[in-house]
Amino acid sequence: MSEPLVTRVAPSPTGDPHVGTAYMALFCFALSRTTGGRFILRIEDTDRTRYQADSESQITESLHWLGLDYDEGPDVGGPNGPYRQSERTEIYREHVQRLLDSEKAYRCFCTSERLTEMRHAQRARKAPPGYDGLCRGLLPEDIEAKVADATPYVVRLKVPKDRTIGFIDELRGKVEIHGKEIDDQVLMKSDGFPTYHLANVVDDHLMEVNEVVRAEEWITSTPKHVILYEAFGWDLPRFRHMPLLRNKDRSKISKRKNPTSLLWYKANGYLPEALVNFLALMGYSGADGEEMFSREQMLADFDTKRMSTSGPVFDLEKLGWLNGEYIRADSEDDLARRLLAHWAYRTSTGHEPDPAVDGALYDWITRNGGFESDSVETLIRATMPLVQTRIKTLEEYAPLTRCFFLDDIRGYGPEDLVPKKRELDATKDVLRIMRTKLAGLEHWTTSSVEEALRALVDELGWKPRELFQAARVAITGSKVSPPLFESMELIGPATCLERIDQALDL
Ligand code: GLU
């Protein structure tokens, strides 16, 4: 077993909580849990121009929803806080001073006009972009004079230009780049705020992170980080760059092509277990190549050798399939409770029901005592055998089951009720006979109802499909519904007969 790994996920609170954050968090979680280490959430909020106030709470909510609980973080505390970078600026300032004192970094007084000109000139010469090092050679007295004048400056990393910089990536092996190709990275901006590179390295070190897990897009930053670790005289952590999640066309995952917000998945009725399983598949394969495994199963025999670097495609259809599998794997009681909790959550986040989709359900719940009411739970529970195999997300429940919750199902027309090649009058005759037959049933069960309707098929010479269409539309209001006979049992004789009467009034 490896040493206890301390990992962290370090999202920037700049928008909706991203699926990529959960993907990284899952692997951080697995690496730390299976080695007896720790997993930290750090909020990298130094970019104040892109900062969004609700973003942090959405990140923590999403990670808790997924069960990716961290041992240390802004909302749970811990010995290495604060866990928001904006509250650590003093720490960064001290560290920058250390680098200046040891001449591993230098002040750069170049104005933005000069830097723009420099870039234009580089482009014209087709030279690679990057700072030309003008301020690297400033004399101490020049620096002192400018500082005394309050000339604005940034602090840059003094990249060694005479050697290669290398590190081992746990997934890819040795990565090397020559110092000449690395820009003298800005470490602290003129407003005194650190850049990502400085804050990230200082925090990873102070928080004792010994395995840095992050997306592959950061791999070009890592050599700069290696230089920083060396400059401070710190041991390098291990680095593991995970393959980027991709859209179907293999471009980097983007919200134009895929929902990327974790809260979208929550609101749309995806189960956290399914999403976690799906994200695991993006970078890991099950022991015998199986696709469905719980987080616990994943942790039980977690093996970093099964982590891969191939660009995983975030395929919503596959997630839908997996989600359906998890819905089917739930017990009926659990699924009913999960649905109620889901609708309560939707309501608490301001969801406005749509009359054509889920209005009937929400109205019915309100009329019957709300999400906590036992009678509500009982009926929802009773519908489970009819729907559990037919929905892939929790949101698909309401449109499928409108017939159980609507007071008035009218709204269909003869074109729905009357089978092709049959007339309205003939259809009504059939429904009339059906009504009499049903009204005479001694017991109202799925099988007695089915028996009665099948007998009518033989008696009337209609095809089963035709007769059941007329019955289905009359009783459920729609050509698509859960299974007819089971639905009729649930709706009950009085309502079924009343609905047939309404059809006869068409
Ligand atoms: N703040 C960076 C991000 O938003 C963190 C990258 C890293 O893990 O080093 O992805």
Coordinates of C-alpha atoms and ligand atoms in Angstrom, one line a residue:
M1 CA 0.0 0.0 0.0
S2 CA 1.2 3.5 -0.8
E3 CA 1.8 6.2 1.8
P4 CA -1.3 8.1 2.9
L5 CA -2.1 10.4 0.1
V6 CA -3.2 14.0 0.8
T7 CA -5.2 15.2 -2.2
R8 CA -7.2 18.3 -3.0
V9 CA -9.6 19.6 -5.5
A10 CA -9.2 23.3 -6.1
P11 CA -12.1 24.8 -8.1
S12 CA -12.4 28.5 -8.9
P13 CA -15.8 29.9 -8.0
T14 CA -16.4 31.4 -11.3
G15 CA -19.8 29.9 -12.3
D16 CA -21.9 26.8 -12.1
P17 CA -20.3 23.9 -10.3
H18 CA -18.7 21.9 -13.0
V19 CA -18.8 18.2 -13.8
G20 CA -15.0 18.4 -14.1
T21 CA -14.7 19.4 -10.5
A22 CA -16.7 16.3 -9.4
Y23 CA -14.6 14.1 -11.7
M24 CA -11.4 15.4 -10.1
A25 CA -12.9 15.2 -6.6
L26 CA -13.9 11.6 -7.2
F27 CA -10.3 10.5 -8.0
C28 CA -8.9 12.6 -5.2
F29 CA -11.4 11.0 -2.8
A30 CA -10.5 7.5 -4.0
L31 CA -6.8 8.1 -3.7
S32 CA -7.0 9.5 -0.3
R33 CA -9.6 7.1 1.1
T34 CA -7.8 4.0 -0.1
T35 CA -4.5 5.0 1.4
G36 CA -5.7 6.4 4.7
G37 CA -4.9 9.9 3.7
R38 CA -6.9 13.1 3.5
F39 CA -8.9 15.0 0.9
I40 CA -9.2 18.7 0.9
L41 CA -11.5 21.2 -0.8
R42 CA -9.8 24.6 -1.5
I43 CA -11.5 27.5 -3.1
E44 CA -9.2 29.3 -5.6
D45 CA -10.9 32.7 -5.7
T46 CA -8.0 35.0 -6.4
D47 CA -9.4 36.0 -9.8
R48 CA -11.8 38.7 -8.5
T49 CA -13.0 39.7 -12.0
R50 CA -14.5 36.2 -12.6
Y51 CA -15.7 35.6 -9.1
Q52 CA -19.4 34.7 -8.5
A53 CA -20.8 34.9 -5.1
D54 CA -23.1 31.8 -5.1
S55 CA -20.5 29.6 -6.8
E56 CA -18.8 28.4 -3.7
S57 CA -21.9 27.2 -1.9
Q58 CA -23.0 25.5 -5.1
I59 CA -19.7 23.7 -5.3
T60 CA -20.0 22.5 -1.7
E61 CA -23.7 21.5 -2.1
S62 CA -22.9 19.5 -5.3
L63 CA -19.9 17.7 -3.7
H64 CA -22.0 16.8 -0.6
W65 CA -24.9 15.7 -2.9
L66 CA -22.5 13.3 -4.7
G67 CA -21.2 12.0 -1.4
L68 CA -17.7 13.2 -2.2
D69 CA -17.1 14.4 1.3
Y70 CA -13.8 16.1 2.0
D71 CA -12.0 16.1 5.3
E72 CA -11.0 19.7 5.2
G73 CA -12.7 22.7 3.4
P74 CA -14.2 26.1 3.8
D75 CA -17.5 24.8 5.2
V76 CA -16.1 21.9 7.3
G77 CA -12.9 23.6 8.6
G78 CA -9.7 21.8 9.3
P79 CA -6.2 22.4 10.7
N80 CA -4.8 23.9 7.4
G81 CA -7.2 26.7 6.8
P82 CA -8.3 29.1 5.7
Y83 CA -9.4 27.2 2.7
R84 CA -10.3 30.2 0.6
Q85 CA -7.4 31.8 -1.2
S86 CA -8.8 35.3 -0.8
E87 CA -8.3 34.9 2.9
R88 CA -4.7 33.9 2.6
T89 CA -3.2 36.9 0.8
E90 CA -0.8 37.7 3.7
I91 CA 0.7 34.2 3.4
Y92 CA 1.3 34.7 -0.3
R93 CA 2.9 38.1 0.3
E94 CA 5.3 36.6 2.7
H95 CA 6.2 33.9 0.3
V96 CA 6.8 36.3 -2.5
Q97 CA 9.1 38.2 -0.3
R98 CA 11.1 35.1 0.4
L99 CA 11.5 34.5 -3.3
L100 CA 12.6 38.1 -3.8
D101 CA 15.1 37.9 -1.0
S102 CA 16.6 34.7 -2.4
E103 CA 16.6 36.2 -5.9
K104 CA 14.4 33.4 -7.3
A105 CA 11.9 36.0 -8.4
Y106 CA 12.2 39.7 -9.4
R107 CA 10.1 42.8 -9.7
C108 CA 9.1 43.8 -13.2
F109 CA 8.1 47.4 -13.7
C110 CA 7.3 47.1 -17.4
T111 CA 4.1 49.0 -18.3
S112 CA 1.3 47.3 -20.1
E113 CA 2.1 49.5 -23.2
R114 CA 5.6 48.2 -23.3
L115 CA 4.4 44.6 -22.9
T116 CA 1.9 45.1 -25.7
E117 CA 4.6 46.5 -28.0
M118 CA 6.9 43.6 -27.1
R119 CA 4.2 41.1 -28.0
H120 CA 3.5 42.9 -31.4
A121 CA 7.2 42.8 -32.2
Q122 CA 7.5 39.2 -31.3
R123 CA 4.5 38.3 -33.5
A124 CA 6.0 40.3 -36.4
R125 CA 9.3 38.4 -36.0
K126 CA 7.3 35.1 -35.6
A127 CA 9.2 34.7 -32.3
P128 CA 7.6 32.7 -29.5
P129 CA 5.6 34.9 -27.1
G130 CA 6.9 35.5 -23.6
Y131 CA 8.4 38.1 -21.4
D132 CA 11.8 39.3 -22.8
G133 CA 13.5 39.6 -19.4
L134 CA 14.1 43.3 -19.4
C135 CA 13.6 43.7 -15.7
R136 CA 15.6 40.6 -14.8
G137 CA 18.8 42.5 -14.9
L138 CA 17.8 45.7 -13.1
L139 CA 20.3 46.9 -10.6
P140 CA 19.4 47.0 -6.9
E141 CA 19.6 50.8 -6.8
D142 CA 17.2 51.1 -9.8
I143 CA 14.8 48.8 -8.1
E144 CA 14.9 50.7 -4.8
A145 CA 14.3 54.0 -6.6
K146 CA 11.3 52.7 -8.5
V147 CA 9.8 51.1 -5.3
A148 CA 10.4 54.4 -3.5
D149 CA 8.6 56.2 -6.3
A150 CA 5.7 53.8 -5.9
T151 CA 6.1 52.7 -9.6
P152 CA 3.6 49.7 -10.0
Y153 CA 5.2 46.4 -10.5
V154 CA 4.5 42.7 -10.7
V155 CA 6.7 39.9 -9.4
R156 CA 8.0 37.4 -11.9
L157 CA 9.5 34.0 -11.5
K158 CA 13.2 33.9 -12.5
V159 CA 13.0 30.8 -14.6
P160 CA 16.4 29.0 -15.0
K161 CA 17.0 29.3 -18.7
D162 CA 20.1 27.0 -18.8
R163 CA 18.6 23.6 -18.0
T164 CA 15.6 21.3 -18.5
I165 CA 12.8 21.1 -15.9
G166 CA 11.2 17.7 -15.5
F167 CA 8.8 15.8 -13.3
I168 CA 7.1 12.4 -13.3
D169 CA 3.4 12.3 -14.2
E170 CA 1.8 9.3 -12.5
L171 CA -0.2 8.5 -15.6
R172 CA 2.2 9.5 -18.4
G173 CA 5.7 9.1 -17.0
K174 CA 8.5 11.6 -17.5
V175 CA 7.6 15.1 -18.7
E176 CA 10.5 17.5 -19.6
I177 CA 10.8 20.9 -21.0
H178 CA 13.7 23.2 -21.4
G179 CA 13.8 26.3 -19.3
K180 CA 14.3 28.5 -22.4
E181 CA 10.7 27.6 -23.4
I182 CA 9.2 28.6 -20.1
D183 CA 8.0 32.2 -19.6
D184 CA 9.0 34.2 -16.5
Q185 CA 5.6 33.7 -15.1
V186 CA 3.9 36.5 -13.1
L187 CA 3.6 35.3 -9.5
M188 CA 2.0 38.4 -8.0
K189 CA 0.0 41.0 -9.8
S190 CA 0.3 44.7 -9.3
D191 CA -2.7 44.7 -7.1
G192 CA -0.9 42.4 -4.6
F193 CA -3.0 39.4 -5.5
P194 CA -1.1 36.2 -6.3
T195 CA -1.6 34.4 -9.6
Y196 CA -2.9 30.9 -9.7
H197 CA 0.7 29.4 -9.9
L198 CA 2.0 31.0 -6.8
A199 CA -1.1 30.5 -4.6
N200 CA -1.6 26.9 -5.8
V201 CA 2.0 25.8 -5.0
V202 CA 2.2 27.6 -1.7
D203 CA -1.1 26.2 -0.6
D204 CA -0.4 22.7 -1.8
H205 CA 2.8 22.7 0.2
L206 CA 1.3 24.3 3.4
M207 CA -1.7 22.0 3.2
E208 CA 0.7 19.0 2.9
V209 CA -0.8 17.9 -0.4
N210 CA 1.5 15.1 -1.6
E211 CA -0.4 14.1 -4.8
V212 CA -1.7 16.8 -7.0
V213 CA -4.5 15.5 -9.1
R214 CA -5.8 17.9 -11.8
A215 CA -7.0 18.0 -15.4
E216 CA -4.5 17.5 -18.2
E217 CA -5.0 21.1 -19.4
W218 CA -2.8 22.2 -16.5
I219 CA 0.2 20.0 -17.5
T220 CA 2.0 22.9 -19.1
S221 CA 1.8 24.8 -15.8
T222 CA 3.5 22.1 -13.8
P223 CA 7.1 22.9 -14.9
K224 CA 6.6 26.4 -13.5
H225 CA 5.4 24.8 -10.3
V226 CA 8.4 22.5 -10.2
I227 CA 10.6 25.6 -10.4
L228 CA 8.7 27.2 -7.5
Y229 CA 9.0 24.1 -5.3
E230 CA 12.7 24.1 -6.0
A231 CA 13.0 27.8 -5.3
F232 CA 11.3 27.4 -1.9
G233 CA 13.4 24.3 -1.2
W234 CA 10.4 22.1 -0.8
D235 CA 9.9 18.4 -1.8
L236 CA 7.9 17.9 -4.9
P237 CA 4.5 16.3 -4.6
R238 CA 3.4 13.6 -7.1
F239 CA 1.5 14.9 -10.1
R240 CA -1.3 13.1 -11.8
H241 CA -3.0 14.8 -14.7
M242 CA -6.3 13.3 -15.6
P243 CA -7.6 13.2 -19.1
L244 CA -10.0 16.0 -20.0
L245 CA -13.7 15.2 -20.3
R246 CA -14.8 15.7 -23.9
N247 CA -17.9 16.4 -25.9
K248 CA -19.0 13.8 -28.5
D249 CA -17.0 15.6 -31.2
R250 CA -14.0 15.2 -28.9
S251 CA -13.6 18.9 -28.1
K252 CA -13.1 19.8 -24.5
I253 CA -16.4 19.5 -22.6
S254 CA -18.3 22.8 -22.9
K255 CA -21.7 23.9 -21.9
R256 CA -22.7 24.7 -25.4
K257 CA -22.6 21.0 -26.2
N258 CA -23.3 19.3 -22.9
P259 CA -24.8 20.4 -19.7
T260 CA -21.8 20.9 -17.4
S261 CA -23.4 22.1 -14.2
L262 CA -23.7 19.5 -11.5
L263 CA -26.8 21.3 -10.3
W264 CA -28.4 20.6 -13.8
Y265 CA -28.0 16.9 -13.2
K266 CA -29.4 17.2 -9.7
A267 CA -32.4 19.2 -10.9
N268 CA -33.0 16.8 -13.9
G269 CA -33.4 13.8 -11.8
Y270 CA -30.0 12.0 -12.1
L271 CA -29.0 10.0 -9.1
P272 CA -25.8 10.9 -7.4
E273 CA -24.7 7.2 -7.4
A274 CA -25.2 7.0 -11.2
L275 CA -23.3 10.3 -11.9
V276 CA -20.4 9.2 -9.7
N277 CA -20.3 5.8 -11.4
F278 CA -20.4 7.5 -14.8
L279 CA -17.6 10.0 -13.8
A280 CA -15.6 7.0 -12.6
L281 CA -15.9 5.4 -16.0
M282 CA -14.4 8.5 -17.5
G283 CA -11.0 7.7 -16.0
Y284 CA -11.1 4.2 -14.6
S285 CA -12.3 0.8 -15.6
G286 CA -13.9 -1.8 -13.3
A287 CA -12.1 -5.0 -12.5
D288 CA -13.6 -7.2 -15.2
G289 CA -14.5 -4.3 -17.5
E290 CA -17.9 -4.0 -15.9
E291 CA -19.6 -0.7 -16.3
M292 CA -21.9 -0.5 -13.3
F293 CA -20.1 -0.3 -10.0
S294 CA -20.8 1.7 -6.8
R295 CA -18.3 4.0 -5.2
E296 CA -17.9 1.5 -2.4
Q297 CA -17.1 -1.3 -5.0
M298 CA -14.7 1.1 -6.7
L299 CA -12.9 1.8 -3.4
A300 CA -12.9 -1.8 -2.3
D301 CA -10.3 -2.9 -4.9
F302 CA -9.1 0.5 -6.1
D303 CA -6.0 0.1 -8.3
T304 CA -4.3 3.1 -9.9
K305 CA -3.2 0.8 -12.7
R306 CA -6.8 0.8 -14.0
M307 CA -6.7 4.6 -14.4
S308 CA -6.4 5.6 -18.0
T309 CA -5.3 8.6 -20.1
S310 CA -7.5 8.2 -23.1
G311 CA -9.8 11.1 -23.8
P312 CA -13.2 10.1 -22.2
V313 CA -16.3 11.2 -24.0
F314 CA -19.1 12.5 -21.8
D315 CA -22.0 10.8 -23.4
L316 CA -25.3 11.9 -22.0
E317 CA -27.1 8.9 -23.5
K318 CA -24.9 6.5 -21.7
L319 CA -25.4 8.4 -18.4
G320 CA -29.1 8.1 -19.0
W321 CA -28.8 4.4 -19.5
L322 CA -26.7 4.1 -16.3
N323 CA -29.2 6.3 -14.4
G324 CA -32.0 4.0 -15.5
E325 CA -30.1 1.0 -14.2
Y326 CA -29.7 2.7 -10.8
I327 CA -33.3 3.6 -10.7
R328 CA -34.2 -0.1 -11.3
A329 CA -31.7 -1.3 -8.7
D330 CA -33.5 0.8 -6.0
S331 CA -36.1 -0.8 -3.8
E332 CA -39.6 0.5 -4.5
D333 CA -39.7 2.1 -1.1
D334 CA -36.5 3.9 -1.6
L335 CA -37.4 5.0 -5.1
A336 CA -40.7 6.5 -3.8
R337 CA -38.9 8.4 -1.1
R338 CA -36.2 9.5 -3.5
L339 CA -38.8 10.9 -5.8
L340 CA -40.5 12.8 -3.0
A341 CA -37.2 14.3 -1.9
H342 CA -36.5 15.2 -5.4
W343 CA -39.7 17.1 -5.9
A344 CA -39.3 18.8 -2.5
Y345 CA -35.8 19.9 -3.6
R346 CA -37.2 21.2 -7.0
T347 CA -39.8 23.2 -5.1
S348 CA -37.3 24.6 -2.7
T349 CA -35.2 25.9 -5.7
G350 CA -38.2 27.7 -7.2
H351 CA -39.2 25.2 -9.8
E352 CA -42.4 26.2 -11.7
P353 CA -44.4 23.2 -12.6
D354 CA -45.5 23.0 -16.2
P355 CA -49.2 22.1 -16.6
A356 CA -48.4 19.9 -19.6
V357 CA -45.7 18.0 -17.8
D358 CA -45.6 18.0 -14.1
G359 CA -48.3 20.4 -13.0
A360 CA -50.8 17.7 -12.1
L361 CA -48.4 15.9 -9.9
Y362 CA -47.4 19.0 -7.9
D363 CA -51.0 20.1 -7.5
W364 CA -52.1 16.7 -6.4
I365 CA -49.3 16.6 -3.8
T366 CA -50.3 20.0 -2.4
R367 CA -54.0 18.9 -2.2
N368 CA -53.0 15.8 -0.4
G369 CA -50.9 17.2 2.4
G370 CA -47.5 17.8 0.8
F371 CA -44.3 15.9 0.4
E372 CA -44.3 14.7 4.0
S373 CA -47.8 13.3 3.9
D374 CA -48.2 9.5 4.4
S375 CA -51.1 9.2 2.0
V376 CA -49.0 10.9 -0.7
E377 CA -46.1 8.5 -0.1
T378 CA -48.5 5.6 -0.2
L379 CA -49.8 6.4 -3.6
I380 CA -46.4 7.2 -5.1
R381 CA -45.2 3.9 -3.7
A382 CA -48.2 2.1 -5.3
T383 CA -47.2 3.5 -8.7
M384 CA -43.6 2.1 -8.5
P385 CA -44.3 -1.3 -10.1
L386 CA -45.8 0.6 -13.1
V387 CA -43.0 3.1 -13.6
Q388 CA -39.7 1.8 -12.2
T389 CA -38.6 0.1 -15.4
R390 CA -39.9 2.9 -17.6
I391 CA -38.1 5.9 -16.4
K392 CA -34.4 6.8 -16.9
T393 CA -34.5 9.9 -14.7
L394 CA -36.6 11.0 -11.8
E395 CA -38.0 13.8 -13.9
E396 CA -39.5 11.3 -16.3
Y397 CA -41.9 10.2 -13.6
A398 CA -44.4 13.1 -13.8
P399 CA -45.1 13.2 -17.5
L400 CA -45.6 9.4 -17.6
T401 CA -48.0 9.4 -14.7
R402 CA -50.3 12.3 -15.3
C403 CA -53.3 10.0 -15.5
F404 CA -53.0 9.2 -11.8
F405 CA -52.9 12.8 -10.6
L406 CA -55.1 14.8 -13.0
D407 CA -58.6 15.6 -11.9
D408 CA -59.7 16.0 -15.4
I409 CA -58.0 14.2 -18.2
R410 CA -60.1 15.6 -21.0
G411 CA -58.1 17.4 -23.6
Y412 CA -57.7 14.6 -26.0
G413 CA -59.8 14.5 -29.2
P414 CA -61.5 11.8 -31.4
E415 CA -58.2 11.6 -33.3
D416 CA -56.6 10.1 -30.2
L417 CA -59.5 8.0 -29.1
V418 CA -60.6 6.5 -32.4
P419 CA -58.3 3.8 -33.8
K420 CA -57.3 4.1 -37.4
K421 CA -59.9 2.8 -39.8
R422 CA -62.6 3.0 -37.2
E423 CA -65.4 5.6 -36.7
L424 CA -66.2 7.7 -33.7
D425 CA -69.7 6.1 -33.3
A426 CA -68.4 2.6 -33.5
T427 CA -65.7 3.4 -30.9
K428 CA -68.4 4.8 -28.6
D429 CA -70.4 1.7 -29.0
V430 CA -67.4 -0.3 -27.9
L431 CA -66.8 1.9 -25.0
R432 CA -70.4 1.7 -23.9
I433 CA -70.2 -2.1 -23.9
M434 CA -66.9 -1.9 -22.1
R435 CA -68.4 0.4 -19.4
T436 CA -71.3 -2.1 -18.7
K437 CA -68.9 -5.0 -18.5
L438 CA -66.5 -3.1 -16.1
A439 CA -69.4 -1.8 -14.0
G440 CA -70.5 -5.4 -13.4
L441 CA -67.1 -6.6 -12.1
E442 CA -67.2 -8.0 -8.7
H443 CA -63.6 -7.4 -7.9
W444 CA -61.5 -4.6 -9.4
T445 CA -58.0 -5.9 -9.9
T446 CA -55.4 -5.9 -12.7
S447 CA -56.3 -9.4 -13.7
S448 CA -60.1 -9.0 -13.5
V449 CA -59.9 -5.9 -15.6
E450 CA -57.6 -7.5 -18.1
E451 CA -59.8 -10.6 -18.4
A452 CA -62.9 -8.5 -19.0
L453 CA -61.2 -6.4 -21.8
R454 CA -59.7 -9.5 -23.5
A455 CA -63.0 -11.2 -23.5
L456 CA -64.4 -8.1 -25.3
V457 CA -61.8 -8.3 -27.9
D458 CA -63.1 -11.7 -28.9
E459 CA -66.7 -10.7 -28.6
L460 CA -66.5 -7.5 -30.6
G461 CA -64.1 -8.6 -33.3
W462 CA -61.8 -5.6 -32.7
K463 CA -58.1 -6.1 -32.6
P464 CA -56.5 -5.9 -29.1
R465 CA -54.5 -2.9 -30.2
E466 CA -57.6 -1.0 -31.3
L467 CA -59.6 -1.8 -28.2
F468 CA -56.8 -1.1 -25.8
Q469 CA -56.1 2.2 -27.5
A470 CA -59.7 3.4 -27.0
A471 CA -59.7 2.2 -23.4
R472 CA -56.2 3.8 -22.8
V473 CA -57.2 7.2 -24.2
A474 CA -60.5 7.2 -22.4
I475 CA -59.1 6.2 -19.1
T476 CA -55.6 7.9 -19.1
G477 CA -56.2 10.7 -21.5
S478 CA -53.2 9.8 -23.6
K479 CA -52.0 7.2 -26.1
V480 CA -48.9 6.6 -23.9
S481 CA -49.3 5.6 -20.3
P482 CA -48.0 3.1 -17.9
P483 CA -49.4 -0.4 -18.4
L484 CA -53.2 -0.2 -18.9
F485 CA -54.6 -2.8 -16.6
E486 CA -52.3 -2.0 -13.7
S487 CA -53.2 1.7 -14.2
M488 CA -56.9 0.9 -14.2
E489 CA -56.5 -0.9 -10.9
L490 CA -54.8 2.0 -9.4
I491 CA -57.1 4.6 -10.7
G492 CA -60.1 2.6 -9.3
P493 CA -63.5 1.7 -10.7
A494 CA -65.3 4.9 -10.0
T495 CA -62.9 7.2 -11.8
C496 CA -62.4 4.7 -14.7
L497 CA -66.2 4.6 -15.3
E498 CA -66.5 8.4 -15.0
R499 CA -63.7 8.8 -17.5
I500 CA -65.4 6.4 -19.9
D501 CA -68.6 8.5 -19.6
Q502 CA -66.6 11.6 -20.4
A503 CA -65.3 9.9 -23.6
L504 CA -68.8 9.0 -24.5
D505 CA -69.7 12.7 -24.4
L506 CA -67.1 13.6 -27.0
Ligands
GLU1 N1 -8.1 26.5 -9.7 C1 -7.7 25.6 -10.7 C2 -9.0 25.1 -11.4 O1 -9.9 25.8 -11.4 C3 -7.0 24.4 -10.0 C4 -6.2 23.6 -10.9 C5 -5.3 22.7 -10.1 O2 -5.9 21.7 -9.5 O3 -4.2 23.0 -9.9 O4 -9.1 24.1 -12.1

